[in-house]
Structures are given as C-alpha cells and as structure tokens.
Amino acid sequence: MVIFQNVSKIYGSNGRQMTALEDVTFSIGQKEFVSVVGKSGAGKSTIIKLIIGEETPSKGRVIFGSYDVNKLKHHELPQLRRRAGVIFQDFRLLPNKTAYENVAFALEVAGRPQSDIINFVPQALEMVGLKDKMLNFPKELSGGEKQRVAIARAMINHPDMVIADEPTGNLDPVNMWEIIKLLMKINELGTTVMLATHNKDIVNHINQRVISVENGKIIRDEANGKYILV
Ligand code: ADP
C-alpha cells in the first residue's frame, strides 16, 4: 500500500536547511493499522505529506498503491488524493458549509453525480453517528463532532487508506476515544489506517504496529508495539 525507499527530506535551501527525514525505509501492507509516533518535530507530518504528494522527497522513492508519487503529473495528484482520506488535528472543515455540504463537497470535486451525493452522504454521516446533525454548521458542532464530519468526508470516496495526523490533539478524552474507536472500526472494515500521534495511551490501547520516529529517523518498527519513551 505504501513503500518508502531510502527517503530523505530536507526543507529549505542553501544556508537554512532542515533535515526532516533521513534515509527512511518502511512499507505498509493493505489493511494494516499503523501508528507513527514521535515527539513534535520528529517528522510524522512530513511522512504524511510525502505520501499524498504535498511534498517531494529530496532523495529516495515514495510509492502509494499503484502510484510512484513523485513521478505523478500535477493533474494526476487529485486521483491519488482520493485514494487517501486525510484527517487533521484542526478538522479543516469549510465553515460556511453544513456537515452534509462538507461531506458532499468531496464527492462534487470528484465529479460525482448528484444522485451519489443524495445516496452516500447521509450514509457516511450515519456511519459516524451524526445523521441528526447533518444540517449543522461546524461552529454548531463540538470538536468530536467536527472530527467525525472530517472522517465521513475522508471515507466518502472509499479510500484505500485513511491517514490521520494527530486527529485527537484538540479533543477531550471522551471524544478522543470515540475517534480512536471509529478509526479502529474503519480498519476492521478493511481500510488501511495510518495514525500519527504522540499520545502514548492511544498507541498502547490500539496494540497494533508502531513505527517510532525520532529526529527524522525510524528508531523502532514493531508489530503489536508500545509507545516507549526514549
Ligand atoms: P511532526 O509532524 O513529527 O511534528 P514535522 O514532519 O512537521 O514533524 O517536522 C519535522 C521537522 O521539519 C521539524 O523540525 C520541522 O520544523 C521541520 N519542517 C516541517 N515543515 C517544514 C517546512 N515547510 N520548512 C522548513 N522546515 C520544516
């Protein structure tokens, strides 16, 4: 599903350079649930940006599904991004659209017909337990509810993989566990999940593969791993 081959990422140009990733190699198979852990600044978001082609590696190769990410032409990137549903800490909902419209928008930009929107958007919102709040605007939703809208939006195109970048960073513990349970359910139903987090309790609870990143390097990669503080 994802292959990183000797990937390095250096931000900046001459003078002010920052090595965010250094010679990183790993692969993620279909239907895996992988947590990527490490302190702030370790390189977690950079890994995600490289998968979805938001950044290009300075060295090495990134494969996502059938795509050699950095060989894609600009106009091919939206195709790739529909195969990966991304969820962020700050939700990134459109404030002037309702929950329904936020999810519908992901189908509209994919060029899907109105009949798909009418059929699939309520289903997706039901899956995340938000059918009753379909017509609410983001400002009328709690943090946990906003994140559930974001998950419905990420799932609406049936992606091969859901990538969550600190999705619970802005949530209280109750909502945090709701979101984690939802990601685990999505994985059980067959979608690959990558979760970047620095929350030790979450990673230990999930009890699946853990890739630990420190200063841009993978320092540990374990099945049924724990978050070990170093
Ligand atoms: P994490 O997600 O683990 O917090 P990041 O991947 O965001 O880490 O960042 C890794 C390192 O790269 C950090 O030192 C960060 O400051 C740096 N970095 C990230 N994005 C940029 C950028 N656009 N320009 C320069 N440095 C960056």
Coordinates of C-alpha atoms and ligand atoms in Angstrom, one line a residue:
M1 CA 0.0 0.0 0.0
V2 CA 2.8 2.4 1.0
I3 CA 6.5 2.0 0.3
F4 CA 9.2 4.4 1.4
Q5 CA 12.6 3.6 -0.1
N6 CA 15.6 5.4 1.5
V7 CA 13.6 8.6 1.7
S8 CA 15.2 11.8 2.9
K9 CA 13.5 15.2 3.1
I10 CA 15.4 18.4 3.5
Y11 CA 13.4 21.6 3.8
G12 CA 14.7 25.0 2.9
S13 CA 17.5 26.0 0.5
N14 CA 21.2 26.9 0.9
G15 CA 22.0 28.4 4.2
R16 CA 18.9 27.4 6.2
Q17 CA 18.4 23.7 5.7
M18 CA 16.4 21.4 7.9
T19 CA 16.7 17.6 7.6
A20 CA 13.2 16.4 8.4
L21 CA 13.6 12.8 7.3
E22 CA 16.8 10.9 6.8
D23 CA 17.1 7.6 4.9
V24 CA 13.7 6.4 5.9
T25 CA 12.6 2.9 4.7
F26 CA 9.4 1.1 5.5
S27 CA 6.3 -0.4 3.9
I28 CA 2.7 -0.7 5.0
G29 CA 0.5 -3.5 3.7
Q30 CA -3.2 -3.5 2.9
K31 CA -5.5 -3.4 5.9
E32 CA -2.8 -2.7 8.4
F33 CA -3.3 -0.2 11.3
V34 CA 0.0 1.6 11.8
S35 CA 0.7 4.2 14.4
V36 CA 3.5 6.6 13.6
V37 CA 4.8 8.0 16.9
G38 CA 7.3 10.6 18.0
K39 CA 7.7 13.9 19.6
S40 CA 6.6 17.1 17.9
G41 CA 9.1 17.9 15.1
A42 CA 10.2 14.2 14.7
G43 CA 9.0 14.1 11.1
K44 CA 5.5 12.5 11.3
S45 CA 3.7 15.1 9.2
T46 CA 6.4 15.1 6.7
I47 CA 5.8 11.3 6.1
I48 CA 2.1 12.1 5.5
K49 CA 2.8 15.0 3.2
L50 CA 5.2 12.8 1.1
I51 CA 2.5 10.0 0.8
I52 CA -0.1 12.4 -0.5
G53 CA 2.3 14.3 -2.8
E54 CA 2.1 17.5 -0.9
E55 CA 5.9 17.5 -0.6
T56 CA 8.5 15.8 -2.7
P57 CA 11.4 13.8 -1.3
S58 CA 14.9 15.2 -1.6
K59 CA 16.2 11.6 -2.0
G60 CA 14.5 8.2 -2.3
R61 CA 11.2 7.0 -3.6
V62 CA 7.6 7.0 -2.3
I63 CA 5.1 4.6 -3.6
F64 CA 1.4 4.8 -2.7
G65 CA -0.8 2.0 -4.1
S66 CA -0.1 1.9 -7.8
Y67 CA 1.4 5.4 -7.8
D68 CA 5.0 6.4 -7.8
V69 CA 4.1 9.6 -6.0
N70 CA 6.9 11.8 -7.3
K71 CA 6.5 10.8 -10.9
L72 CA 2.9 11.9 -11.0
K73 CA 2.0 14.9 -13.1
H74 CA 0.3 17.8 -11.3
H75 CA -3.1 17.0 -12.7
E76 CA -2.8 13.3 -11.5
L77 CA -2.5 14.3 -7.9
P78 CA -6.2 14.6 -7.2
Q79 CA -6.7 11.0 -8.3
L80 CA -4.1 9.9 -5.7
R81 CA -5.6 12.1 -3.0
R82 CA -9.0 10.4 -3.5
R83 CA -7.3 7.1 -2.7
A84 CA -6.1 8.5 0.7
G85 CA -8.6 10.2 3.1
V86 CA -6.7 12.6 5.4
I87 CA -7.9 13.8 8.8
F88 CA -6.1 16.6 10.6
Q89 CA -5.9 17.9 14.2
D90 CA -7.7 21.1 13.2
F91 CA -10.5 19.3 11.3
R92 CA -10.2 21.6 8.2
L93 CA -14.0 21.8 7.6
L94 CA -15.4 24.6 5.4
P95 CA -17.0 26.9 7.9
N96 CA -19.8 28.2 5.7
K97 CA -21.0 24.7 4.7
T98 CA -23.1 22.3 6.8
A99 CA -21.9 18.9 7.9
Y100 CA -23.8 17.5 4.9
E101 CA -22.3 20.0 2.5
N102 CA -18.8 19.5 3.8
V103 CA -19.0 15.8 3.0
A104 CA -20.9 16.3 -0.3
F105 CA -18.2 18.7 -1.4
A106 CA -15.6 15.8 -1.5
L107 CA -17.9 14.0 -4.0
E108 CA -18.6 17.1 -6.0
V109 CA -14.9 17.9 -6.6
A110 CA -14.5 14.2 -7.6
G111 CA -17.1 14.9 -10.3
R112 CA -19.7 12.5 -8.9
P113 CA -23.4 12.9 -9.9
Q114 CA -26.0 14.5 -7.6
S115 CA -27.6 11.0 -7.2
D116 CA -24.4 9.7 -5.5
I117 CA -24.4 12.7 -3.1
I118 CA -28.1 12.1 -2.1
N119 CA -27.4 8.4 -1.6
F120 CA -24.0 8.3 0.0
V121 CA -23.6 11.5 2.1
P122 CA -26.4 10.5 4.7
Q123 CA -24.9 7.0 4.9
A124 CA -21.4 8.4 5.6
L125 CA -22.8 10.7 8.3
E126 CA -24.8 7.9 9.8
M127 CA -21.7 5.7 9.9
V128 CA -20.0 8.3 12.2
G129 CA -23.2 8.8 14.2
L130 CA -24.1 12.3 13.0
K131 CA -27.2 11.8 11.0
D132 CA -29.1 14.1 13.4
K133 CA -26.6 16.9 12.9
M134 CA -26.3 16.9 9.1
L135 CA -27.6 20.4 8.7
N136 CA -25.4 21.9 11.4
F137 CA -22.6 24.2 10.6
P138 CA -19.1 23.5 12.0
K139 CA -19.5 26.2 14.6
E140 CA -22.6 24.4 15.9
L141 CA -20.7 21.1 16.4
S142 CA -18.4 20.0 19.2
G143 CA -14.7 19.2 18.5
G144 CA -15.5 15.5 18.5
E145 CA -18.4 16.0 16.1
K146 CA -16.3 18.1 13.8
Q147 CA -13.8 15.4 13.6
R148 CA -16.5 12.8 12.9
V149 CA -17.6 15.0 9.9
A150 CA -14.0 15.1 8.8
I151 CA -13.9 11.3 9.0
A152 CA -17.1 11.0 7.0
R153 CA -15.6 13.3 4.4
A154 CA -12.4 11.2 4.3
M155 CA -14.3 8.0 3.8
I156 CA -16.9 9.2 1.2
N157 CA -14.7 8.3 -1.8
H158 CA -13.9 4.8 -0.3
P159 CA -10.2 5.5 0.0
D160 CA -7.7 2.6 0.2
M161 CA -6.1 4.3 3.2
V162 CA -7.1 6.8 5.9
I163 CA -4.3 8.9 7.2
A164 CA -4.9 10.7 10.5
D165 CA -2.5 13.4 11.6
E166 CA -2.9 14.0 15.4
P167 CA -6.7 13.7 15.0
T168 CA -7.3 13.8 18.7
G169 CA -4.9 16.6 19.5
N170 CA -7.8 19.1 20.1
L171 CA -10.2 16.7 21.8
D172 CA -11.1 15.9 25.4
P173 CA -10.6 12.2 26.5
V174 CA -14.2 11.1 25.8
N175 CA -14.2 12.4 22.3
M176 CA -10.6 11.2 21.8
W177 CA -11.6 7.6 22.5
E178 CA -14.7 7.9 20.3
I179 CA -12.5 9.0 17.4
I180 CA -10.0 6.2 18.0
K181 CA -12.8 3.6 18.2
L182 CA -14.1 4.9 14.8
L183 CA -10.6 4.6 13.2
M184 CA -10.3 1.1 14.6
K185 CA -13.8 0.2 13.2
I186 CA -12.8 1.7 9.8
N187 CA -9.7 -0.5 9.8
E188 CA -11.7 -3.6 10.8
L189 CA -14.0 -3.0 7.8
G190 CA -10.9 -3.2 5.6
T191 CA -9.3 0.2 5.2
T192 CA -5.6 0.7 5.9
V193 CA -5.1 3.3 8.6
M194 CA -2.1 5.4 9.4
L195 CA -2.3 7.3 12.7
A196 CA 0.3 9.9 13.5
T197 CA 0.2 10.8 17.2
H198 CA 2.3 11.5 20.2
N199 CA -0.3 10.1 22.6
K200 CA 1.1 7.1 24.5
D201 CA -2.2 5.9 25.9
I202 CA -3.8 5.7 22.4
V203 CA -0.9 3.8 20.9
N204 CA -0.8 1.3 23.8
H205 CA -4.5 0.8 23.6
I206 CA -4.6 0.1 19.9
N207 CA -1.9 -2.6 20.3
Q208 CA -1.0 -2.8 16.6
R209 CA 2.1 -1.9 14.6
V210 CA 4.1 1.1 15.8
I211 CA 6.7 3.0 13.9
S212 CA 8.7 5.3 16.1
V213 CA 10.3 8.3 14.6
E214 CA 13.0 10.5 16.2
N215 CA 14.9 13.3 14.6
G216 CA 13.8 12.2 11.2
K217 CA 14.8 8.6 11.6
I218 CA 12.9 5.4 12.3
I219 CA 14.3 4.2 15.6
R220 CA 11.8 1.3 16.1
D221 CA 9.2 -0.6 14.0
E222 CA 7.3 -3.2 15.9
A223 CA 4.1 -5.3 15.4
N224 CA 1.9 -5.0 18.4
G225 CA 4.1 -2.3 19.6
K226 CA 4.0 0.0 22.5
Y227 CA 4.9 3.7 22.7
I228 CA 8.2 3.6 24.5
L229 CA 9.5 7.0 25.7
V230 CA 13.2 7.5 24.9
Ligands
ADP1 P1 6.0 16.3 13.3 O1 4.8 16.0 12.5 O2 6.5 15.0 13.9 O3 5.7 17.3 14.4 P2 7.2 17.5 11.0 O4 7.2 16.5 9.9 O5 6.1 18.6 10.9 O6 7.2 16.8 12.4 O7 8.5 18.3 11.0 C1 9.8 17.7 11.0 C2 10.9 18.8 11.0 O8 10.8 19.5 9.8 C3 10.7 19.8 12.1 O9 12.0 20.2 12.6 C4 10.0 21.0 11.4 O10 10.4 22.2 12.0 C5 10.6 20.9 10.0 N1 9.7 21.4 9.0 C6 8.5 20.9 8.7 N2 7.9 21.6 7.7 C7 8.9 22.5 7.3 C8 8.9 23.5 6.2 N3 7.9 23.6 5.4 N4 10.0 24.2 6.1 C9 11.1 24.1 7.0 N5 11.1 23.1 7.9 C10 10.0 22.4 8.1

